[in-house]
XYZ file of C-alpha atoms in Angstrom:
663
model
C -22.061 14.304 -30.125
C -18.478 13.851 -28.397
C -15.876 16.171 -29.683
C -13.254 14.648 -32.184
C -10.506 12.652 -30.875
C -7.134 12.542 -32.326
C -5.275 9.385 -32.373
C -3.704 8.657 -29.008
C -0.535 6.654 -29.158
C 0.140 4.694 -26.092
C 3.653 4.959 -24.773
C 5.214 3.343 -21.778
C 5.403 -0.315 -20.617
C 3.708 -3.563 -21.875
C -0.030 -4.268 -21.353
C -0.897 -6.771 -18.729
C -3.105 -9.000 -20.533
C -4.524 -12.181 -18.791
C -6.686 -15.105 -19.348
C -10.366 -14.717 -19.629
C -12.590 -13.900 -16.524
C -16.191 -15.238 -16.884
C -18.082 -13.288 -19.487
C -14.841 -11.382 -20.891
C -12.280 -12.089 -23.485
C -8.975 -11.673 -22.296
C -5.776 -12.086 -24.292
C -2.687 -13.396 -22.611
C 0.818 -11.868 -22.629
C 2.283 -8.568 -23.236
C 1.441 -6.340 -26.266
C 3.372 -3.196 -27.688
C 2.202 -0.053 -29.308
C -1.499 -0.021 -28.666
C -3.638 3.330 -29.139
C -6.528 4.607 -27.254
C -9.209 3.719 -29.482
C -11.742 6.587 -30.210
C -15.566 5.843 -30.065
C -16.871 7.158 -33.644
C -20.539 6.606 -32.477
C -22.771 8.715 -30.200
C -22.505 6.149 -27.162
C -24.163 6.793 -23.886
C -22.035 5.702 -21.035
C -23.232 2.857 -19.039
C -24.768 3.748 -15.649
C -22.976 2.723 -12.471
C -24.585 -0.604 -10.972
C -26.720 -0.027 -8.092
C -25.326 -3.107 -6.302
C -21.785 -1.589 -6.162
C -20.448 -0.363 -2.969
C -18.636 2.945 -3.201
C -15.538 4.088 -1.295
C -13.702 7.531 -0.913
C -17.007 9.217 -1.303
C -19.364 8.998 1.652
C -22.353 8.156 -0.463
C -23.304 6.279 -3.667
C -23.147 8.366 -7.008
C -24.835 7.856 -10.395
C -23.469 9.120 -13.825
C -25.637 12.369 -13.634
C -23.588 13.480 -10.519
C -20.632 13.799 -12.699
C -22.162 16.151 -15.481
C -19.789 18.854 -16.355
C -16.865 16.615 -15.803
C -14.680 14.389 -17.847
C -14.839 10.907 -16.144
C -11.956 8.485 -16.456
C -12.973 4.952 -15.455
C -9.960 3.074 -14.241
C -10.764 -0.844 -14.246
C -8.270 -2.300 -11.771
C -7.690 -4.958 -9.175
C -5.409 -4.489 -6.084
C -3.127 -7.505 -6.627
C -2.043 -6.019 -9.951
C 1.264 -4.660 -10.275
C 0.371 -2.648 -13.428
C -2.458 -1.356 -11.749
C -0.410 0.165 -9.060
C 2.139 1.625 -11.688
C -0.736 3.740 -13.159
C -1.715 5.336 -9.681
C 0.927 8.296 -9.957
C -0.178 9.140 -13.525
C -3.904 9.212 -12.374
C -2.882 11.561 -9.519
C -0.870 13.710 -11.754
C -3.985 14.033 -14.221
C -6.240 14.901 -11.414
C -4.112 17.607 -10.114
C -3.506 19.065 -13.566
C -7.261 18.917 -14.677
C -9.825 19.947 -12.059
C -12.312 19.015 -14.894
C -11.345 15.512 -14.664
C -12.719 12.790 -12.262
C -11.221 9.387 -12.043
C -13.388 6.786 -10.759
C -11.687 3.340 -9.852
C -13.950 0.307 -10.972
C -12.607 -2.382 -8.884
C -12.925 -5.905 -10.781
C -11.555 -8.319 -8.682
C -9.304 -11.240 -10.112
C -8.949 -13.177 -6.705
C -12.006 -14.034 -4.549
C -10.128 -12.214 -1.677
C -10.094 -9.070 -3.636
C -14.060 -9.171 -3.825
C -14.596 -7.723 -0.126
C -15.412 -4.098 0.110
C -13.319 -4.133 3.432
C -10.068 -5.554 1.697
C -10.483 -2.771 -1.141
C -10.590 -0.040 1.386
C -7.463 -1.440 2.926
C -5.883 -1.177 -0.424
C -7.056 2.355 -0.908
C -5.632 3.228 2.500
C -2.327 1.479 1.674
C -1.678 3.038 -1.653
C -3.162 6.563 -0.858
C -5.735 6.453 -3.340
C -7.785 9.895 -3.422
C -10.555 9.362 -5.928
C -13.864 7.515 -5.817
C -13.856 3.583 -6.192
C -16.660 1.321 -6.688
C -16.551 -2.470 -6.007
C -17.964 -3.994 -9.200
C -17.816 -7.589 -7.964
C -20.256 -8.859 -10.472
C -18.411 -7.567 -13.410
C -21.209 -5.548 -14.713
C -19.150 -2.528 -16.189
C -16.363 -4.725 -17.165
C -18.591 -6.713 -19.472
C -20.522 -3.613 -20.661
C -17.480 -2.082 -21.882
C -15.761 -5.496 -23.111
C -12.681 -4.856 -20.961
C -10.118 -7.626 -21.381
C -7.252 -6.398 -19.213
C -6.010 -4.811 -16.054
C -5.667 -1.721 -16.020
C -8.134 -0.618 -18.631
C -9.640 2.884 -19.143
C -12.637 4.342 -20.457
C -12.730 8.089 -20.987
C -16.464 9.942 -20.722
C -17.035 13.414 -21.684
C -18.878 15.997 -19.700
C -22.377 15.170 -21.415
C -22.039 11.497 -20.519
C -20.808 10.080 -23.762
C -18.031 7.571 -24.163
C -15.066 9.147 -25.989
C -12.387 6.494 -26.051
C -10.907 3.241 -24.420
C -7.448 1.894 -23.753
C -5.479 -0.733 -21.787
C -2.019 -0.630 -20.081
C 0.208 1.792 -18.465
C 1.473 5.215 -19.906
C -1.972 6.769 -19.448
C -0.830 10.295 -18.438
C 0.574 10.993 -21.993
C -2.544 9.468 -23.694
C -5.063 11.811 -21.623
C -2.757 14.700 -21.358
C -1.886 15.058 -25.161
C -5.720 15.627 -25.835
C -7.543 16.607 -22.743
C -6.434 20.393 -22.932
C -7.787 20.742 -26.422
C -11.069 18.702 -25.694
C -11.662 21.008 -22.565
C -11.503 23.982 -24.718
C -14.202 22.622 -27.010
C -16.562 21.728 -24.287
C -15.994 24.882 -22.638
C -17.092 26.847 -25.771
C -20.284 24.922 -25.681
C -20.766 25.881 -21.855
C -20.937 22.289 -20.627
C -17.671 22.130 -18.681
C -17.083 22.780 -14.992
C -13.394 23.284 -14.331
C -13.797 22.885 -10.519
C -12.627 20.006 -8.654
C -15.169 17.675 -7.262
C -14.612 17.148 -3.531
C -14.970 13.612 -1.811
C -15.083 12.240 1.797
C -11.771 10.328 1.538
C -11.025 7.101 3.395
C -7.755 8.474 4.250
C -9.485 11.264 6.232
C -11.549 8.945 8.467
C -9.372 6.061 9.063
C -7.102 5.774 12.110
C -3.207 5.264 11.434
C -1.693 2.215 13.032
C 1.515 2.568 14.805
C 2.858 0.287 12.321
C 1.119 0.852 8.782
C 0.887 -2.058 6.444
C 4.298 -3.715 7.465
C 5.551 -5.744 4.447
C 8.725 -7.835 4.722
C 10.987 -9.110 7.533
C 14.713 -10.106 7.972
C 16.591 -11.385 11.052
C 20.044 -11.082 12.606
C 20.297 -14.195 14.347
C 23.470 -13.609 15.970
C 22.640 -10.154 17.184
C 19.105 -11.205 18.147
C 17.324 -8.704 15.970
C 14.241 -8.447 13.870
C 14.149 -5.936 10.795
C 10.672 -5.068 9.403
C 9.779 -2.777 6.562
C 6.847 -0.181 7.960
C 5.954 0.229 4.592
C 3.287 2.917 4.459
C 5.335 4.945 7.176
C 8.264 4.698 4.795
C 10.721 3.460 7.233
C 12.522 0.273 8.443
C 12.514 -0.570 12.261
C 14.887 -2.793 13.975
C 13.346 -4.549 16.886
C 14.345 -7.047 19.545
C 12.423 -10.202 19.866
C 10.247 -8.701 22.786
C 9.304 -5.869 20.565
C 11.558 -3.132 21.739
C 12.380 -0.626 19.202
C 16.191 -0.367 18.988
C 16.679 1.712 15.784
C 14.346 3.811 13.351
C 15.732 3.975 9.788
C 14.065 6.700 7.804
C 12.458 9.944 8.605
C 9.132 8.506 8.213
C 8.474 11.073 5.246
C 8.085 9.602 1.589
C 11.204 10.334 -0.349
C 14.439 9.006 -1.775
C 17.079 10.929 -0.092
C 20.178 9.191 0.996
C 21.952 10.150 4.420
C 21.573 9.644 7.987
C 18.792 7.784 9.446
C 16.864 10.380 10.618
C 16.843 12.156 7.138
C 16.709 9.126 4.854
C 13.570 8.762 2.632
C 11.876 5.662 1.643
C 8.721 5.093 -0.641
C 6.617 1.901 0.530
C 9.584 -0.353 1.094
C 9.153 -3.872 1.112
C 12.008 -6.692 0.880
C 15.118 -7.037 3.294
C 18.291 -8.955 3.258
C 20.634 -8.920 6.156
C 24.616 -9.185 5.476
C 25.860 -10.378 8.825
C 29.486 -10.183 7.742
C 29.365 -6.580 6.706
C 26.553 -5.501 9.150
C 24.682 -4.289 6.223
C 20.792 -4.333 5.477
C 19.511 -4.035 1.827
C 16.151 -2.870 1.374
C 13.922 -3.225 -1.685
C 12.458 0.504 -1.881
C 9.658 -1.010 -4.055
C 7.746 2.342 -5.108
C 11.060 4.257 -5.493
C 12.210 1.521 -7.698
C 15.579 1.456 -6.078
C 17.834 -0.992 -3.973
C 19.085 0.793 -0.739
C 22.040 -0.123 1.324
C 21.748 0.567 5.169
C 25.167 0.528 7.050
C 23.956 -0.075 10.766
C 27.221 0.821 12.147
C 27.512 4.255 10.435
C 23.889 4.852 10.700
C 23.322 5.767 6.877
C 21.408 4.973 4.012
C 22.833 4.770 0.425
C 21.381 3.947 -3.091
C 23.263 1.306 -4.852
C 20.767 0.340 -7.586
C 18.411 2.179 -9.695
C 17.589 5.554 -10.928
C 14.614 6.344 -9.029
C 12.271 6.073 -12.151
C 10.412 3.047 -13.171
C 12.121 1.149 -15.704
C 10.996 -1.418 -18.367
C 12.544 -4.604 -19.358
C 16.157 -4.610 -20.152
C 19.174 -6.928 -20.212
C 20.826 -5.181 -17.121
C 23.061 -2.367 -16.366
C 25.193 -0.961 -13.582
C 24.429 0.922 -10.220
C 22.444 4.105 -10.380
C 22.344 4.270 -13.960
C 19.988 1.184 -14.324
C 16.284 2.051 -14.056
C 14.509 -0.874 -11.871
C 10.811 -2.112 -11.963
C 9.129 -2.607 -8.536
C 11.902 -4.621 -6.746
C 9.695 -6.584 -4.140
C 11.865 -8.735 -2.278
C 15.645 -9.126 -1.858
C 17.767 -12.340 -0.681
C 21.477 -12.511 -0.083
C 23.042 -15.813 -1.467
C 26.835 -16.240 -1.175
C 28.197 -12.988 -2.390
C 25.326 -11.867 -4.640
C 21.646 -10.441 -4.043
C 18.732 -11.944 -5.679
C 15.787 -9.433 -6.269
C 12.263 -10.386 -6.983
C 11.518 -7.866 -9.628
C 7.734 -7.899 -9.640
C 7.120 -5.369 -12.472
C 8.907 -7.275 -15.209
C 8.124 -10.789 -13.809
C 11.603 -11.785 -13.261
C 14.399 -12.592 -10.701
C 17.484 -10.322 -11.035
C 21.023 -10.916 -9.608
C 23.106 -8.059 -8.203
C 26.973 -7.881 -7.426
C 27.468 -5.386 -4.582
C 31.193 -5.159 -5.406
C 30.788 -4.433 -9.071
C 27.245 -2.725 -9.051
C 26.264 -5.027 -12.180
C 22.751 -6.301 -12.260
C 21.032 -8.597 -14.690
C 18.166 -11.030 -15.081
C 18.459 -14.228 -13.650
C 15.143 -15.860 -14.329
C 12.098 -14.960 -16.232
C 11.628 -14.074 -19.943
C 9.283 -11.230 -19.076
C 6.372 -13.030 -20.171
C 3.716 -12.956 -17.571
C 2.553 -16.744 -16.958
C 3.597 -20.058 -15.173
C 5.988 -21.932 -17.533
C 8.857 -23.885 -16.397
C 12.253 -24.561 -17.895
C 15.566 -22.786 -18.325
C 15.917 -19.933 -16.388
C 15.645 -17.154 -18.782
C 12.987 -19.054 -20.999
C 10.672 -19.618 -17.941
C 7.613 -17.462 -17.543
C 7.035 -15.938 -14.085
C 4.234 -13.717 -12.758
C 4.887 -11.097 -10.134
C 7.487 -12.839 -8.144
C 7.151 -11.486 -4.364
C 8.842 -13.403 -1.862
C 12.502 -15.093 -1.745
C 14.116 -17.524 0.397
C 16.806 -20.269 0.178
C 18.237 -23.338 1.809
C 21.782 -22.113 0.784
C 21.586 -23.545 -2.652
C 17.991 -23.619 -4.099
C 16.141 -20.230 -4.494
C 12.695 -20.587 -3.458
C 10.107 -18.031 -4.612
C 6.368 -17.069 -4.538
C 4.834 -16.200 -7.804
C 1.933 -14.159 -6.541
C -0.145 -13.799 -9.512
C -0.319 -17.489 -10.307
C -0.658 -18.361 -6.593
C 2.516 -20.583 -6.969
C 5.541 -21.518 -4.996
C 8.321 -22.173 -7.403
C 12.262 -22.827 -7.130
C 15.369 -21.972 -9.203
C 17.871 -24.828 -9.172
C 20.619 -25.609 -11.478
C 19.589 -22.926 -13.935
C 16.011 -24.211 -14.314
C 12.741 -23.030 -12.906
C 10.302 -25.628 -11.633
C 6.725 -25.289 -9.671
C 6.329 -26.745 -6.444
C 2.495 -25.679 -6.011
C 0.518 -23.724 -8.497
C -1.094 -24.346 -11.962
C -1.985 -21.142 -13.728
C -2.908 -17.474 -13.703
C -6.517 -18.148 -12.659
C -5.906 -21.307 -10.794
C -6.134 -20.598 -7.028
C -7.851 -21.843 -4.019
C -7.625 -22.906 -0.339
C -6.686 -26.775 -0.492
C -4.227 -28.724 1.432
C -2.821 -32.042 0.228
C -0.499 -33.255 -2.289
C 1.517 -30.711 -4.070
C -0.249 -31.443 -7.493
C -3.541 -30.837 -5.938
C -2.837 -28.126 -3.320
C -3.699 -24.606 -3.852
C -2.924 -21.226 -2.668
C -4.374 -17.555 -3.226
C -1.755 -14.823 -4.164
C 0.823 -15.847 -1.704
C 3.450 -13.176 -1.236
C 6.052 -14.392 1.307
C 7.776 -17.521 2.251
C 10.540 -18.851 4.497
C 12.729 -22.010 4.070
C 13.434 -23.314 7.568
C 14.705 -26.727 8.673
C 13.660 -28.627 5.633
C 10.211 -27.138 5.264
C 9.000 -24.014 3.401
C 6.699 -21.685 5.212
C 4.406 -19.669 3.015
C 2.355 -16.452 3.784
C -0.734 -17.304 1.987
C -1.953 -13.759 1.766
C -5.388 -13.844 0.473
C -6.378 -16.976 2.265
C -5.160 -15.236 5.469
C -3.190 -18.280 6.312
C 0.500 -19.707 7.013
C 0.923 -22.698 4.975
C 3.599 -25.291 5.232
C 5.285 -27.390 2.134
C 7.013 -30.504 3.106
C 9.298 -31.234 0.079
C 10.190 -34.722 1.339
C 6.416 -35.722 1.975
C 5.435 -33.528 -1.189
C 2.190 -32.009 0.798
C 0.870 -28.850 1.752
C -0.699 -28.216 5.266
C -2.111 -25.298 7.323
C -0.267 -24.082 10.042
C -2.055 -20.929 11.159
C -5.487 -19.495 10.458
C -8.936 -20.693 9.788
C -9.247 -18.835 6.514
C -11.267 -15.747 7.514
C -9.646 -12.478 8.055
C -9.225 -11.138 11.522
C -6.833 -10.376 14.377
C -7.755 -13.035 16.720
C -4.835 -14.493 18.879
C -4.881 -18.101 20.387
C -4.678 -21.534 19.106
C -2.937 -21.737 15.768
C -5.800 -23.313 13.950
C -8.333 -20.531 15.414
C -6.123 -17.469 15.229
C -7.024 -14.913 12.395
C -4.749 -13.055 10.160
C -5.384 -10.363 7.614
C -3.552 -10.468 4.320
C -0.191 -11.786 5.944
C 2.894 -10.853 3.678
C 6.188 -12.384 5.287
C 7.465 -14.884 7.881
C 10.771 -15.194 9.596
C 12.262 -17.385 12.368
C 14.397 -16.021 15.312
C 15.181 -17.497 18.766
C 12.762 -20.411 18.410
C 9.772 -18.450 17.331
C 8.069 -17.327 13.996
C 7.309 -13.679 13.327
C 4.762 -12.746 10.741
C 3.801 -9.399 9.041
C -0.035 -9.330 9.330
C -0.165 -6.499 6.915
C -3.786 -5.514 7.020
C -3.937 -5.619 10.770
C -0.693 -3.436 10.799
C 0.627 -6.036 13.310
C 3.565 -8.309 13.813
C 2.283 -11.666 14.901
C 4.147 -14.429 16.776
C 3.740 -18.084 16.508
C 5.403 -20.115 19.366
C 5.780 -23.841 18.240
C 6.192 -24.916 21.741
C 2.515 -24.326 22.457
C 1.154 -23.800 18.986
C -0.088 -20.344 19.947
C -0.270 -17.012 18.017
C 0.043 -13.764 19.918
C 0.612 -10.035 18.753
C 3.733 -8.399 19.278
C 3.426 -5.259 21.257
C 5.930 -2.626 20.337
C 7.836 -0.816 23.065
C 9.859 2.361 23.200
C 7.464 4.219 20.970
C 9.089 7.382 21.715
C 11.798 6.569 19.043
C 9.119 6.787 16.380
C 8.793 10.530 16.946
C 10.181 12.413 14.239
C 13.033 14.637 14.314
C 12.762 18.289 15.040
C 11.929 20.280 11.755
C 10.396 17.377 10.135
C 7.180 18.283 8.100
C 3.836 17.411 9.947
C 2.317 14.284 8.569
C -0.996 14.099 10.163
C -4.536 15.228 9.532
C -5.176 19.054 9.443
C -8.602 20.065 10.648
C -9.499 23.851 10.155
C -11.940 24.900 13.079
C -14.161 27.844 12.689
C -12.939 31.037 13.902
C -13.428 32.439 17.513
C -12.852 35.830 19.001
C -10.864 36.120 22.128
C -10.060 38.869 24.204
C -6.211 40.394 24.370
C -3.459 38.835 26.658
C -3.220 35.240 27.963
C -5.814 32.896 26.833
C -7.119 29.955 29.100
C -7.295 26.762 26.799
C -9.154 23.447 27.863
C -8.355 20.546 25.862
C -10.118 17.261 26.232
C -9.446 13.776 24.659
C -12.208 11.511 24.320
C -11.322 7.733 23.753
C -14.778 6.107 23.349
C -15.837 2.653 24.185
C -13.216 0.127 23.862
C -10.470 2.368 23.174
C -7.448 2.854 25.404
C -4.783 5.502 25.444
C -1.282 3.949 25.748
C -0.079 5.635 28.817
C 3.447 4.464 28.126
C 3.849 6.073 24.739
C 4.897 9.667 24.068
C 1.386 11.352 24.025
C 2.034 15.087 23.336
C 0.314 18.417 22.689
C 2.319 21.176 21.128
C 0.760 24.616 20.993
C 1.743 27.578 18.993
C 0.400 30.819 17.796
C 1.046 32.856 14.837
C 3.062 35.505 16.837
C 5.187 33.422 19.119
C 7.553 30.269 18.849
C 6.054 26.893 19.643
C 4.984 26.326 23.399
C 5.579 22.632 24.226
C 3.065 21.150 26.336
C 3.844 17.563 27.377
C 4.472 14.821 27.141
C 1.570 14.034 29.492
C -0.660 11.201 30.413
C -3.952 11.002 28.638
C -6.919 8.623 29.688
C -10.360 8.564 28.382
C -12.186 11.896 29.405
C -9.009 13.397 30.806
C -8.967 17.272 30.415
C -5.664 19.026 29.841
C -5.755 22.625 30.964
C -2.998 25.100 29.927
C -2.716 28.747 29.186
C -1.161 29.799 25.885
C -0.133 33.234 25.776
C -1.147 35.656 23.034
C 0.880 39.000 22.307
C -1.562 40.597 19.967
C -3.615 43.360 21.333
C -6.108 43.677 18.448
C -6.639 42.222 14.875
C -6.331 38.425 13.842
C -4.118 35.744 15.140
C -3.865 31.900 14.627
C -3.594 28.946 16.974
C -2.366 25.653 16.010
C -2.455 22.806 18.227
C -0.496 19.710 17.271
C -1.659 16.611 19.012
C -0.074 12.979 18.989
C -1.927 10.287 20.774
C -1.227 6.459 20.765
C -4.104 4.266 21.646
C -5.211 0.534 21.316
C -8.617 -1.004 20.355
C -9.063 -3.561 23.293
C -12.313 -4.509 22.057
C -11.015 -5.231 18.488
C -7.897 -7.586 18.954
C -5.673 -5.071 20.579
C -4.572 -3.332 17.318
C -2.975 -0.261 18.210
C -3.176 3.169 16.306
C -1.630 6.611 16.216
C -3.589 9.710 15.901
C -1.594 12.578 14.922
C -3.939 15.783 14.166
C -3.200 19.475 13.806
C -5.938 21.882 14.694
C -5.892 25.198 13.001
C -8.005 27.786 14.754
C -8.367 31.460 13.431
C -8.718 33.694 16.197
C -9.888 37.535 16.283
C -8.317 39.430 19.058
C -10.958 42.084 20.435
C -12.019 43.444 23.646
C -14.989 41.694 24.929
C -13.842 38.415 23.259
C -13.849 35.065 25.239
C -11.353 34.499 27.839
C -11.158 30.805 27.467
C -11.534 28.140 24.988
C -12.783 24.629 25.091
C -11.682 21.894 22.455
C -12.829 18.225 22.187
C -10.899 15.672 20.377
C -12.442 12.058 19.827
C -9.982 9.287 18.694
C -11.079 7.739 15.491
C -12.285 4.191 15.524
C -11.299 1.542 13.139
C -14.137 0.393 10.987
C -15.542 -2.946 11.279
């Protein structure tokens, strides 16, 4: 029998409860004060479905593989903001309790989310480090009568279900009881207090030069493009040809204010440019902050938010007010409009007074028009304006809506589970989890994210049409109707061309209306992306088997293998830095690399006996010429233990193979 479970009171924010999926009863709207319901009967956990693809593991698992560990099933879907909010809690639990293994059960809301490849991109984007299975047939969802995202099922070390819950605030729920439960199972000799190891996607995937770029803003007068390089935790300033002009942020996750090279962000998204003050505002989404970037002074300051996720509130002032996943930001007259995805609202912020308050949305998740603060929104994610009307994407209802004269109304969209890929009259047209949009010259351009398209809404003709994409995910350039995108997130217009963040391709795409063709923007000046001296190493670490070498100078041959279809970017700062445990760093490079090129260098070792260590920090920029020209950054630290002794090797040969992007 499972151990007795004390009553677990759920704390934290409101549940995300949605309309029914096929075969599952789902309530609608937020609920408060739920508890984690204990199972009082001797119930065996349901076996994992055999059809499900596994990610972050390297192979398939059955329940018996987790025997001796508590297993927490996390029912999630990657569009869901509440599901993203619980990820830090899950990571904390996994770190605190090696006897606990989280298994993400991905149960897709949208058609586009059923793809294992797309789920893998979400795993990489959000840094998920536990096993995930794709339950696209909802077998586990139905077996446990799950009715909301996120939901959780706790399984004991002997394979019996202990309890079930839904909503945020999962850390306190589990933490308050798991220590006591662990002691009981340990006494019975059935608990394994050792963390399970998995073959994570993060360790196998190449990293893009851009990493899941999010939102855009333009400085029309200065001919500059701003882009949030979200998973690299920075903002880039580009010219229209792709030259990197400035890098805002150290690239290391954090929330420190200060000079550009020291400031920290955490998966920033929305941007708003103030040309009068030469200031850029950044929705620092995962930090739950609004940041102010002074381009002239070269500094970043926090103007709104505490850095801790807040709940629903009536507003507040400056850095004493907790925000909840600000996703986009728009400058309108002398105020900023914030798409606050977490509480399903639009907010207004006055930069002069520091005051912020809800502008639209009751906090209830749905699609309901009416007076601004009585209307229901659903994860607003993109903002634009014609100078008077505020247009926004409501991603969870796959809709485009507007705020005009104190009222919210809907242009395209019908309900929380009404989505599709349909052109035509506004009342019949359908989008799928659209995230970004742009009002330009009387039309609304929509980043129709899960349909992999750019759509156009003509308010006068009251029709929707497709501008770019055939609906299939990919990275093909060419005529707009045959070009392919992969979950585009935003679109902006600058100097006669449209720029698009093609997020899952980690590219910026360019649409030229003069010839109706799509191309990929090649970034130039990559040396500006190199971290400042003293910045913590942020690449993969590979520990090699130890070797025995003779005292004195050591000959090192280092070879980089590019592989078929991969081409090293010789214009980029490809570097190798070598250091030993008893000497300072010896800089080697920058040097030109091509497939099969061997770099030979001599590394001095002062040790005459005993042990030493060799570290080789490699940075290589390369492109997949066979896969649409996507470019990647491979940053690896090789750690090689050495034993120094007479008769050891006089030279070492090391090979590095550039990782290929998976199809």
